[in-house]
Amino acid sequence: MPELSPRRRLLVLAICCMSLLIVSLDNTALNVALPSMQRDLHASTSGLQWTIDAYTLVLASLLMLAGSTADRIGRKRVFMTGLVVFTVGSALCSLAPDLELLIVFRMVQAVGGSMLNPVAMSIITNTFTDPRERARAIGVWGAVVGISMAAGPLVGGLLVQSVSWRAIFWVNLPVGLAALLLTLRFVPESRAPRARRPDPVGQLLVIALFGALTYAIIEAPESGAGPVAPFAALALAALLALLWYEPRRAEPLIDLRFFRSAPFSGATVIAISAFAGLGGFLFLSTLYLQNVRGLDALHAGLWMLPMAAPTFLCAPLSGRLVGSRGPRLPLLVAGTAMTASGVLFAAFEAETSNATLFLGYVLFGIGFGFVNAPITNTAVSGMPRAQAGVAAAVASTSRQLGQTLGVAVVGAVLASGIGSAPYRQTFVTAARPGWWILTACGLAVLLLGLLTSGRWAHHTAERTAAALETPEIRRPAAAPGR
């Protein structure tokens, strides 16, 4: 990739952030629209879970493929393809006549989305080569998530209230088209120096693992343990097969050597925990505000601002702290704030008072605002630039997998607790185990942030980077009888 001027680098960052904005805005706005969609499409709680998880599941399954493909055939080319598919998928979602087709079109959206965020992060990583500049750029990237969290509920609530939930998907059309034209004009093409071969077996195993696990979790409350047991067994078999097969590939989809780095492994689990917390938090909050308090979509969106505003304000601060002092302090702040928020809801029923509800939202927003920059920076900064796409894709996959599991697990717990009883009478009690799960997610961020950001962890990252620069010799299987 040619060296760009400072102004051109900022323009590339802005274009990449546009793709993040439409993907993130789509998710946050959709959460506000869930009750309206439930009434319009006659959806159950599990149906609502699938409108979110069908998207995040496909996204998580294809992110690593998109990252490695972009490194191989060109990041700009894959990024532009993703913009086209995502925009077309958004248009189809707005026209969906029933829940089943909406879920299918959400999956089309996700195919395009899988080519956006990890590829955009790879473009940013290769554009901003100075570590401090990169950390600041990633802080801006994280601030865009805050913007989407602030604007998403408001925009979504306004559109649902004044038009319908279908209008949420219309927002993606002009932004997607503008990002496509700007990418064509201003983003230079780049690729890894040496192309990586595809790994179709590894890709199929990842899809089987994520799909079967999510199905088993979401459908267990309604179907029972018996019908979902084969899917749980399939998920376990796919995981074991992945762990056996990938180390034997010369160029695997998932290079398991990445996980020898304690910071990288920590960032992966922290991403899963933090975004599981986000997915569960938004799911519970939206249903509570509209189905229990009886707020309309717009006022429910306004109630999300105490969470969204701190996320927006803290994300760039987190990026600067990562650039100047490393990831430890932002991760400790994030874990502490998210844990405190979860405890407030789980132990003190924060929903039942405006003051504690406001405080719980603010604490979660602070925690989530601080967590994004250290995840992304840790995932990509210690890896060779030639594998930036794959490393960024693993981090993005962890985020989407976390959000998928958060909605699936918390939604399943909520559905089990409510049963056939009215929401208003049982929601707070039924949601309490879900809030304890979110507390555990915050605690995981805190403890892993402490464990994987010290001197020992830094040495494991250096050893891993050196090993990745040197191709590993994979011995053929021994001949029979030897």
Short mmCIF file of C-alpha atoms in Angstrom, two decimals:
data_model
loop_
_atom_site.label_atom_id
_atom_site.label_comp_id
_atom_site.label_asym_id
_atom_site.label_seq_id
_atom_site.Cartn_x
_atom_site.Cartn_y
_atom_site.Cartn_z
CA MET A 1 0.00 0.00 0.00
CA PRO A 2 1.47 3.43 -0.93
CA GLU A 3 2.24 5.94 1.81
CA LEU A 4 -0.66 8.39 2.02
CA SER A 5 -0.72 12.02 3.11
CA PRO A 6 -2.18 12.80 6.54
CA ARG A 7 -5.32 14.26 4.96
CA ARG A 8 -5.80 11.19 2.74
CA ARG A 9 -5.32 8.87 5.73
CA LEU A 10 -8.05 10.71 7.63
CA LEU A 11 -10.33 10.44 4.59
CA VAL A 12 -9.75 6.68 4.42
CA LEU A 13 -10.54 6.46 8.14
CA ALA A 14 -13.77 8.41 7.61
CA ILE A 15 -14.85 6.12 4.76
CA CYS A 16 -14.14 3.00 6.81
CA CYS A 17 -16.08 4.49 9.72
CA MET A 18 -19.09 4.97 7.43
CA SER A 19 -19.30 1.21 6.97
CA LEU A 20 -19.11 0.68 10.72
CA LEU A 21 -21.81 3.30 11.23
CA ILE A 22 -24.41 1.64 9.02
CA VAL A 23 -23.72 -1.82 10.48
CA SER A 24 -23.82 -0.60 14.10
CA LEU A 25 -26.72 1.80 13.53
CA ASP A 26 -28.73 -1.02 11.97
CA ASN A 27 -28.28 -3.21 15.05
CA THR A 28 -29.05 -0.57 17.68
CA ALA A 29 -32.04 0.84 15.79
CA LEU A 30 -33.41 -2.67 15.26
CA ASN A 31 -33.42 -3.35 19.00
CA VAL A 32 -35.79 -0.41 19.57
CA ALA A 33 -38.08 -1.76 16.83
CA LEU A 34 -38.38 -5.27 18.32
CA PRO A 35 -41.74 -4.76 20.10
CA SER A 36 -43.24 -3.13 16.98
CA MET A 37 -41.99 -6.02 14.83
CA GLN A 38 -43.33 -8.49 17.39
CA ARG A 39 -46.83 -7.02 17.06
CA ASP A 40 -46.71 -6.56 13.28
CA LEU A 41 -45.25 -9.98 12.42
CA HIS A 42 -46.83 -11.90 15.37
CA ALA A 43 -43.40 -13.05 16.56
CA SER A 44 -42.55 -14.97 19.72
CA THR A 45 -39.58 -14.16 21.98
CA SER A 46 -37.49 -16.74 20.09
CA GLY A 47 -38.59 -15.13 16.81
CA LEU A 48 -37.26 -11.80 18.05
CA GLN A 49 -34.02 -13.49 19.04
CA TRP A 50 -33.64 -14.87 15.53
CA THR A 51 -34.11 -11.46 13.88
CA ILE A 52 -30.96 -10.38 15.73
CA ASP A 53 -29.04 -13.65 15.89
CA ALA A 54 -29.60 -14.72 12.27
CA TYR A 55 -27.61 -11.61 11.36
CA THR A 56 -24.87 -11.85 13.98
CA LEU A 57 -24.55 -15.62 13.47
CA VAL A 58 -23.90 -15.39 9.72
CA LEU A 59 -21.64 -12.41 10.35
CA ALA A 60 -19.59 -14.32 12.92
CA SER A 61 -19.36 -17.37 10.67
CA LEU A 62 -18.02 -15.48 7.64
CA LEU A 63 -15.80 -12.77 9.14
CA MET A 64 -12.59 -14.81 9.11
CA LEU A 65 -13.25 -15.95 5.54
CA ALA A 66 -13.81 -12.31 4.53
CA GLY A 67 -10.63 -11.18 6.29
CA SER A 68 -8.41 -13.82 4.69
CA THR A 69 -10.06 -13.33 1.28
CA ALA A 70 -9.45 -9.58 1.48
CA ASP A 71 -5.78 -10.18 2.34
CA ARG A 72 -5.59 -12.48 -0.68
CA ILE A 73 -7.52 -10.78 -3.52
CA GLY A 74 -7.59 -7.16 -2.35
CA ARG A 75 -9.14 -5.33 0.58
CA LYS A 76 -10.74 -2.56 -1.46
CA ARG A 77 -12.41 -5.07 -3.79
CA VAL A 78 -13.90 -7.11 -0.94
CA PHE A 79 -14.92 -3.96 0.96
CA MET A 80 -16.83 -2.61 -2.06
CA THR A 81 -18.54 -5.96 -2.61
CA GLY A 82 -19.63 -5.93 1.02
CA LEU A 83 -21.13 -2.46 0.67
CA VAL A 84 -23.18 -3.57 -2.35
CA VAL A 85 -24.49 -6.76 -0.71
CA PHE A 86 -25.26 -5.03 2.60
CA THR A 87 -27.18 -2.24 0.88
CA VAL A 88 -29.20 -4.68 -1.26
CA GLY A 89 -29.91 -6.80 1.82
CA SER A 90 -31.17 -3.71 3.66
CA ALA A 91 -33.56 -2.92 0.83
CA LEU A 92 -34.88 -6.49 0.92
CA CYS A 93 -35.37 -6.36 4.71
CA SER A 94 -37.55 -3.27 4.34
CA LEU A 95 -39.83 -5.22 1.98
CA ALA A 96 -40.08 -8.47 4.00
CA PRO A 97 -43.75 -9.60 4.21
CA ASP A 98 -43.29 -11.98 7.17
CA LEU A 99 -40.86 -12.97 9.92
CA GLU A 100 -39.34 -15.89 8.02
CA LEU A 101 -38.35 -13.80 5.00
CA LEU A 102 -37.11 -10.99 7.25
CA ILE A 103 -34.75 -13.49 8.90
CA VAL A 104 -33.56 -14.68 5.46
CA PHE A 105 -32.94 -11.11 4.26
CA ARG A 106 -31.11 -10.32 7.52
CA MET A 107 -28.78 -13.17 6.62
CA VAL A 108 -28.19 -11.58 3.19
CA GLN A 109 -27.35 -8.34 5.00
CA ALA A 110 -24.89 -10.24 7.17
CA VAL A 111 -23.06 -11.70 4.16
CA GLY A 112 -22.32 -8.12 3.09
CA GLY A 113 -21.60 -7.01 6.65
CA SER A 114 -18.98 -9.73 7.03
CA MET A 115 -16.95 -8.00 4.30
CA LEU A 116 -17.10 -4.57 5.96
CA ASN A 117 -15.85 -4.22 9.53
CA PRO A 118 -12.86 -6.63 9.57
CA VAL A 119 -11.75 -5.49 6.11
CA ALA A 120 -12.15 -1.83 7.09
CA MET A 121 -10.07 -2.48 10.23
CA SER A 122 -7.42 -4.16 8.09
CA ILE A 123 -7.39 -1.11 5.77
CA ILE A 124 -6.98 1.17 8.80
CA THR A 125 -4.20 -1.02 10.23
CA ASN A 126 -2.27 -0.82 6.95
CA THR A 127 -2.98 2.91 6.51
CA PHE A 128 -1.91 3.99 10.01
CA THR A 129 1.45 2.28 10.51
CA ASP A 130 2.60 4.35 13.52
CA PRO A 131 1.38 2.59 16.71
CA ARG A 132 0.19 5.80 18.39
CA GLU A 133 -1.57 7.03 15.26
CA ARG A 134 -3.18 3.62 14.90
CA ALA A 135 -4.39 3.64 18.50
CA ARG A 136 -5.97 7.07 18.00
CA ALA A 137 -7.58 5.93 14.74
CA ILE A 138 -9.00 2.91 16.53
CA GLY A 139 -10.29 5.27 19.23
CA VAL A 140 -12.18 7.18 16.53
CA TRP A 141 -13.44 3.84 15.22
CA GLY A 142 -14.73 3.04 18.71
CA ALA A 143 -16.37 6.47 18.95
CA VAL A 144 -18.41 5.62 15.87
CA VAL A 145 -19.88 2.71 17.83
CA GLY A 146 -20.83 5.28 20.46
CA ILE A 147 -22.42 7.50 17.81
CA SER A 148 -24.44 4.56 16.53
CA MET A 149 -25.53 3.68 20.07
CA ALA A 150 -26.56 7.29 20.67
CA ALA A 151 -28.23 7.87 17.30
CA GLY A 152 -29.56 4.33 16.71
CA PRO A 153 -32.26 4.25 19.39
CA LEU A 154 -33.31 7.85 18.63
CA VAL A 155 -33.35 7.40 14.86
CA GLY A 156 -34.97 3.98 15.20
CA GLY A 157 -37.58 5.24 17.65
CA LEU A 158 -38.40 8.25 15.48
CA LEU A 159 -38.73 6.12 12.33
CA VAL A 160 -40.81 3.44 14.05
CA GLN A 161 -43.07 6.08 15.61
CA SER A 162 -43.56 8.19 12.46
CA VAL A 163 -43.34 5.59 9.66
CA SER A 164 -42.80 1.92 10.63
CA TRP A 165 -40.04 -0.45 11.62
CA ARG A 166 -39.33 -0.99 7.91
CA ALA A 167 -37.96 2.54 7.62
CA ILE A 168 -35.00 1.54 9.81
CA PHE A 169 -33.48 -0.31 6.88
CA TRP A 170 -33.93 2.67 4.53
CA VAL A 171 -31.23 4.62 6.40
CA ASN A 172 -28.58 2.20 5.13
CA LEU A 173 -29.30 2.88 1.46
CA PRO A 174 -27.90 6.43 0.99
CA VAL A 175 -25.01 5.87 3.43
CA GLY A 176 -24.06 2.60 1.76
CA LEU A 177 -24.16 4.19 -1.70
CA ALA A 178 -22.07 7.19 -0.59
CA ALA A 179 -19.48 4.91 1.06
CA LEU A 180 -19.29 2.83 -2.13
CA LEU A 181 -18.59 5.85 -4.36
CA LEU A 182 -16.04 7.32 -1.94
CA THR A 183 -14.24 3.99 -1.62
CA LEU A 184 -14.03 3.68 -5.40
CA ARG A 185 -12.47 7.15 -5.63
CA PHE A 186 -10.21 7.51 -2.58
CA VAL A 187 -9.30 4.15 -0.94
CA PRO A 188 -6.16 2.54 -2.43
CA GLU A 189 -6.07 -1.19 -3.06
CA SER A 190 -3.93 -3.33 -0.75
CA ARG A 191 -3.35 -7.01 -0.12
CA ALA A 192 -1.02 -9.28 1.79
CA PRO A 193 2.39 -9.87 0.14
CA ARG A 194 1.71 -13.62 -0.06
CA ALA A 195 -1.76 -14.96 -0.82
CA ARG A 196 -3.32 -17.43 1.61
CA ARG A 197 -5.18 -20.41 0.22
CA PRO A 198 -8.89 -20.91 1.07
CA ASP A 199 -9.83 -23.38 3.80
CA PRO A 200 -13.34 -24.65 2.93
CA VAL A 201 -13.32 -27.44 5.52
CA GLY A 202 -12.42 -25.04 8.32
CA GLN A 203 -15.10 -22.60 7.12
CA LEU A 204 -17.80 -25.30 7.16
CA LEU A 205 -16.75 -26.39 10.65
CA VAL A 206 -17.01 -22.80 11.92
CA ILE A 207 -20.51 -22.44 10.43
CA ALA A 208 -21.60 -25.78 11.94
CA LEU A 209 -20.19 -24.83 15.35
CA PHE A 210 -21.79 -21.38 15.58
CA GLY A 211 -25.08 -22.35 13.96
CA ALA A 212 -25.71 -25.51 15.97
CA LEU A 213 -24.71 -23.87 19.27
CA THR A 214 -26.96 -20.86 18.74
CA TYR A 215 -29.93 -22.99 17.64
CA ALA A 216 -29.60 -25.22 20.70
CA ILE A 217 -29.54 -22.24 23.09
CA ILE A 218 -32.43 -20.30 21.51
CA GLU A 219 -34.78 -23.24 20.98
CA ALA A 220 -34.13 -25.07 24.27
CA PRO A 221 -36.76 -23.15 26.33
CA GLU A 222 -39.57 -23.96 23.88
CA SER A 223 -38.48 -27.34 22.50
CA GLY A 224 -36.85 -28.87 25.57
CA ALA A 225 -33.50 -30.62 25.95
CA GLY A 226 -34.33 -33.67 23.84
CA PRO A 227 -34.93 -32.03 20.43
CA VAL A 228 -31.91 -29.69 20.75
CA ALA A 229 -29.47 -32.34 22.04
CA PRO A 230 -28.36 -33.36 18.51
CA PHE A 231 -27.50 -29.73 17.74
CA ALA A 232 -25.50 -29.41 20.95
CA ALA A 233 -23.65 -32.64 20.01
CA LEU A 234 -23.02 -31.28 16.51
CA ALA A 235 -21.54 -28.08 17.97
CA LEU A 236 -19.20 -30.09 20.21
CA ALA A 237 -18.15 -32.35 17.33
CA ALA A 238 -17.47 -29.32 15.09
CA LEU A 239 -15.34 -27.71 17.82
CA LEU A 240 -13.25 -30.86 18.33
CA ALA A 241 -12.86 -31.33 14.58
CA LEU A 242 -11.75 -27.69 14.21
CA LEU A 243 -9.12 -28.09 16.94
CA TRP A 244 -7.84 -31.29 15.28
CA TYR A 245 -7.95 -30.15 11.65
CA GLU A 246 -6.73 -26.54 11.67
CA PRO A 247 -3.21 -27.17 13.10
CA ARG A 248 -2.65 -29.69 10.27
CA ARG A 249 -3.34 -27.12 7.54
CA ALA A 250 -0.41 -25.27 5.98
CA GLU A 251 -2.59 -22.13 5.75
CA PRO A 252 -5.55 -22.57 8.09
CA LEU A 253 -8.65 -20.41 8.32
CA ILE A 254 -7.87 -19.94 12.01
CA ASP A 255 -4.17 -20.00 12.81
CA LEU A 256 -4.30 -21.41 16.34
CA ARG A 257 -0.79 -20.07 16.96
CA PHE A 258 -2.44 -16.64 17.40
CA PHE A 259 -3.80 -17.89 20.72
CA ARG A 260 -0.31 -18.50 22.13
CA SER A 261 -0.30 -14.75 22.68
CA ALA A 262 -1.93 -14.06 26.05
CA PRO A 263 -3.02 -10.51 25.03
CA PHE A 264 -4.60 -11.84 21.82
CA SER A 265 -6.37 -14.69 23.62
CA GLY A 266 -7.46 -12.29 26.34
CA ALA A 267 -8.77 -9.79 23.78
CA THR A 268 -10.76 -12.58 22.11
CA VAL A 269 -12.48 -13.70 25.33
CA ILE A 270 -12.94 -10.10 26.49
CA ALA A 271 -14.64 -9.30 23.16
CA ILE A 272 -16.99 -12.27 23.58
CA SER A 273 -17.79 -11.25 27.17
CA ALA A 274 -18.25 -7.53 26.48
CA PHE A 275 -20.46 -8.00 23.44
CA ALA A 276 -22.45 -10.76 25.12
CA GLY A 277 -23.10 -8.13 27.77
CA LEU A 278 -24.11 -5.59 25.12
CA GLY A 279 -26.43 -7.98 23.28
CA GLY A 280 -28.15 -9.11 26.47
CA PHE A 281 -28.32 -5.58 27.88
CA LEU A 282 -30.02 -4.11 24.79
CA PHE A 283 -32.41 -7.07 24.51
CA LEU A 284 -33.58 -6.85 28.13
CA SER A 285 -33.72 -3.04 28.15
CA THR A 286 -35.78 -2.73 24.98
CA LEU A 287 -38.38 -5.29 26.04
CA TYR A 288 -38.60 -3.79 29.53
CA LEU A 289 -39.00 -0.17 28.44
CA GLN A 290 -41.69 -0.89 25.85
CA ASN A 291 -43.47 -4.05 27.02
CA VAL A 292 -43.34 -3.40 30.78
CA ARG A 293 -43.19 0.39 31.17
CA GLY A 294 -45.36 0.86 28.08
CA LEU A 295 -43.14 3.51 26.45
CA ASP A 296 -43.38 4.11 22.73
CA ALA A 297 -40.33 3.47 20.52
CA LEU A 298 -39.18 7.11 20.55
CA HIS A 299 -39.29 7.50 24.33
CA ALA A 300 -37.62 4.11 24.75
CA GLY A 301 -34.87 5.41 22.46
CA LEU A 302 -34.50 8.51 24.61
CA TRP A 303 -34.08 6.32 27.69
CA MET A 304 -31.10 4.66 25.95
CA LEU A 305 -29.21 7.97 25.80
CA PRO A 306 -27.73 7.65 29.33
CA MET A 307 -25.99 4.51 28.06
CA ALA A 308 -25.13 5.75 24.56
CA ALA A 309 -23.67 9.15 25.47
CA PRO A 310 -20.93 7.80 27.81
CA THR A 311 -20.02 5.20 25.17
CA PHE A 312 -19.56 7.98 22.63
CA LEU A 313 -17.52 10.15 25.00
CA CYS A 314 -15.34 7.41 26.50
CA ALA A 315 -14.35 5.59 23.28
CA PRO A 316 -11.86 8.22 21.99
CA LEU A 317 -10.49 8.68 25.51
CA SER A 318 -9.93 4.94 25.67
CA GLY A 319 -8.10 5.05 22.33
CA ARG A 320 -5.76 7.79 23.59
CA LEU A 321 -5.09 5.85 26.81
CA VAL A 322 -4.27 2.71 24.86
CA GLY A 323 -1.87 4.70 22.67
CA SER A 324 -0.10 6.38 25.60
CA ARG A 325 -0.35 3.88 28.48
CA GLY A 326 -1.39 0.54 27.00
CA PRO A 327 -4.64 -1.45 27.32
CA ARG A 328 -4.66 -2.26 31.05
CA LEU A 329 -6.29 0.88 32.47
CA PRO A 330 -9.13 1.05 29.90
CA LEU A 331 -9.89 -2.66 30.44
CA LEU A 332 -9.98 -2.27 34.23
CA VAL A 333 -12.30 0.73 33.98
CA ALA A 334 -14.50 -1.16 31.50
CA GLY A 335 -14.74 -4.31 33.60
CA THR A 336 -15.44 -2.42 36.83
CA ALA A 337 -18.19 -0.26 35.31
CA MET A 338 -19.91 -3.15 33.49
CA THR A 339 -19.81 -5.34 36.61
CA ALA A 340 -21.25 -2.54 38.78
CA SER A 341 -24.05 -2.00 36.26
CA GLY A 342 -24.94 -5.70 36.23
CA VAL A 343 -24.99 -5.90 40.04
CA LEU A 344 -27.23 -2.83 40.20
CA PHE A 345 -29.87 -4.57 38.07
CA ALA A 346 -29.40 -8.12 39.40
CA ALA A 347 -29.25 -7.40 43.13
CA PHE A 348 -31.11 -4.09 43.49
CA GLU A 349 -33.72 -4.25 40.69
CA ALA A 350 -32.52 -1.02 39.08
CA GLU A 351 -35.43 -1.11 36.60
CA THR A 352 -37.94 -0.25 39.30
CA SER A 353 -36.58 3.27 39.96
CA ASN A 354 -35.77 6.01 37.45
CA ALA A 355 -32.65 7.03 39.41
CA THR A 356 -31.12 3.54 39.57
CA LEU A 357 -32.17 2.79 35.98
CA PHE A 358 -30.38 5.95 34.84
CA LEU A 359 -27.27 5.08 36.89
CA GLY A 360 -27.21 1.50 35.57
CA TYR A 361 -27.35 2.75 32.00
CA VAL A 362 -24.58 5.31 32.59
CA LEU A 363 -22.28 2.71 34.17
CA PHE A 364 -22.80 0.25 31.33
CA GLY A 365 -22.17 3.01 28.76
CA ILE A 366 -18.88 3.97 30.44
CA GLY A 367 -17.77 0.35 30.55
CA PHE A 368 -18.63 -0.38 26.95
CA GLY A 369 -17.06 2.87 25.79
CA PHE A 370 -13.72 1.90 27.31
CA VAL A 371 -13.64 -1.73 26.16
CA ASN A 372 -13.60 -1.46 22.35
CA ALA A 373 -10.27 0.25 21.66
CA PRO A 374 -8.10 -2.12 23.77
CA ILE A 375 -9.78 -5.18 22.18
CA THR A 376 -9.11 -4.03 18.64
CA ASN A 377 -5.64 -2.61 19.24
CA THR A 378 -4.46 -5.69 21.13
CA ALA A 379 -5.82 -8.03 18.47
CA VAL A 380 -4.02 -6.41 15.53
CA SER A 381 -0.98 -4.57 16.91
CA GLY A 382 1.04 -7.62 17.89
CA MET A 383 0.49 -9.49 14.63
CA PRO A 384 2.45 -9.26 11.36
CA ARG A 385 0.87 -6.69 9.03
CA ALA A 386 0.51 -9.40 6.37
CA GLN A 387 -2.04 -11.15 8.59
CA ALA A 388 -3.82 -8.01 9.78
CA GLY A 389 -7.03 -9.01 8.00
CA VAL A 390 -7.22 -12.39 9.69
CA ALA A 391 -6.32 -11.00 13.12
CA ALA A 392 -8.91 -8.22 12.82
CA ALA A 393 -11.46 -10.78 11.63
CA VAL A 394 -10.87 -12.97 14.69
CA ALA A 395 -11.53 -9.94 16.92
CA SER A 396 -14.65 -9.03 14.94
CA THR A 397 -15.82 -12.65 15.00
CA SER A 398 -15.45 -12.66 18.77
CA ARG A 399 -17.61 -9.55 19.00
CA GLN A 400 -20.38 -10.98 16.84
CA LEU A 401 -20.22 -14.39 18.52
CA GLY A 402 -20.47 -12.65 21.90
CA GLN A 403 -23.50 -10.62 20.82
CA THR A 404 -25.11 -13.75 19.36
CA LEU A 405 -24.57 -15.72 22.57
CA GLY A 406 -25.67 -12.78 24.74
CA VAL A 407 -29.04 -12.49 22.98
CA ALA A 408 -29.44 -16.28 22.80
CA VAL A 409 -28.59 -17.04 26.44
CA VAL A 410 -30.28 -14.05 28.06
CA GLY A 411 -33.31 -14.42 25.80
CA ALA A 412 -33.56 -18.12 26.64
CA VAL A 413 -33.33 -17.40 30.38
CA LEU A 414 -35.99 -14.70 30.06
CA ALA A 415 -38.33 -16.93 28.04
CA SER A 416 -37.97 -19.73 30.62
CA GLY A 417 -38.76 -17.36 33.49
CA ILE A 418 -41.78 -15.69 31.86
CA GLY A 419 -43.39 -18.74 30.26
CA SER A 420 -46.99 -17.88 29.38
CA ALA A 421 -47.41 -15.24 32.11
CA PRO A 422 -47.90 -11.54 31.24
CA TYR A 423 -44.70 -9.52 30.77
CA ARG A 424 -45.68 -6.77 33.20
CA GLN A 425 -46.15 -9.15 36.14
CA THR A 426 -43.10 -11.38 35.77
CA PHE A 427 -40.45 -9.51 33.75
CA VAL A 428 -38.31 -8.09 36.58
CA THR A 429 -38.12 -11.43 38.40
CA ALA A 430 -37.60 -13.43 35.19
CA ALA A 431 -34.84 -11.07 34.03
CA ARG A 432 -32.80 -11.29 37.25
CA PRO A 433 -30.77 -14.41 36.21
CA GLY A 434 -30.04 -12.65 32.91
CA TRP A 435 -28.65 -9.65 34.78
CA TRP A 436 -26.42 -11.94 36.85
CA ILE A 437 -25.10 -13.40 33.57
CA LEU A 438 -24.28 -9.86 32.40
CA THR A 439 -22.55 -9.22 35.74
CA ALA A 440 -20.37 -12.27 35.09
CA CYS A 441 -19.52 -10.88 31.64
CA GLY A 442 -18.31 -7.62 33.22
CA LEU A 443 -16.29 -9.51 35.80
CA ALA A 444 -14.63 -11.55 33.02
CA VAL A 445 -13.58 -8.30 31.30
CA LEU A 446 -12.08 -7.03 34.57
CA LEU A 447 -10.14 -10.18 35.50
CA LEU A 448 -8.89 -10.98 31.99
CA GLY A 449 -7.88 -7.35 31.49
CA LEU A 450 -5.76 -7.58 34.64
CA LEU A 451 -4.29 -10.97 33.72
CA THR A 452 -3.45 -10.44 30.05
CA SER A 453 -1.99 -6.92 30.08
CA GLY A 454 1.11 -7.41 32.24
CA ARG A 455 4.78 -8.09 31.49
CA TRP A 456 4.36 -11.86 31.19
CA ALA A 457 1.53 -11.42 28.70
CA HIS A 458 3.62 -8.97 26.66
CA HIS A 459 6.44 -11.54 26.37
CA THR A 460 4.02 -14.18 25.06
CA ALA A 461 2.87 -11.70 22.39
CA GLU A 462 6.47 -11.07 21.28
CA ARG A 463 7.16 -14.82 21.03
CA THR A 464 3.96 -15.37 19.08
CA ALA A 465 4.74 -12.57 16.61
CA ALA A 466 8.19 -14.06 16.00
CA ALA A 467 6.69 -17.52 15.44
CA LEU A 468 4.12 -16.15 12.99
CA GLU A 469 6.86 -14.47 10.97
CA THR A 470 8.54 -17.90 10.65
CA PRO A 471 6.39 -20.45 8.77
CA GLU A 472 5.71 -23.49 10.95
CA ILE A 473 6.94 -26.82 9.57
CA ARG A 474 4.07 -29.29 9.60
CA ARG A 475 5.26 -32.88 9.54
CA PRO A 476 3.43 -35.41 7.38
CA ALA A 477 1.74 -38.32 9.11
CA ALA A 478 4.01 -41.30 9.78
CA ALA A 479 3.77 -44.22 7.41
CA PRO A 480 1.97 -47.37 8.69
CA GLY A 481 4.16 -49.69 10.68
CA ARG A 482 6.66 -47.02 11.76
#
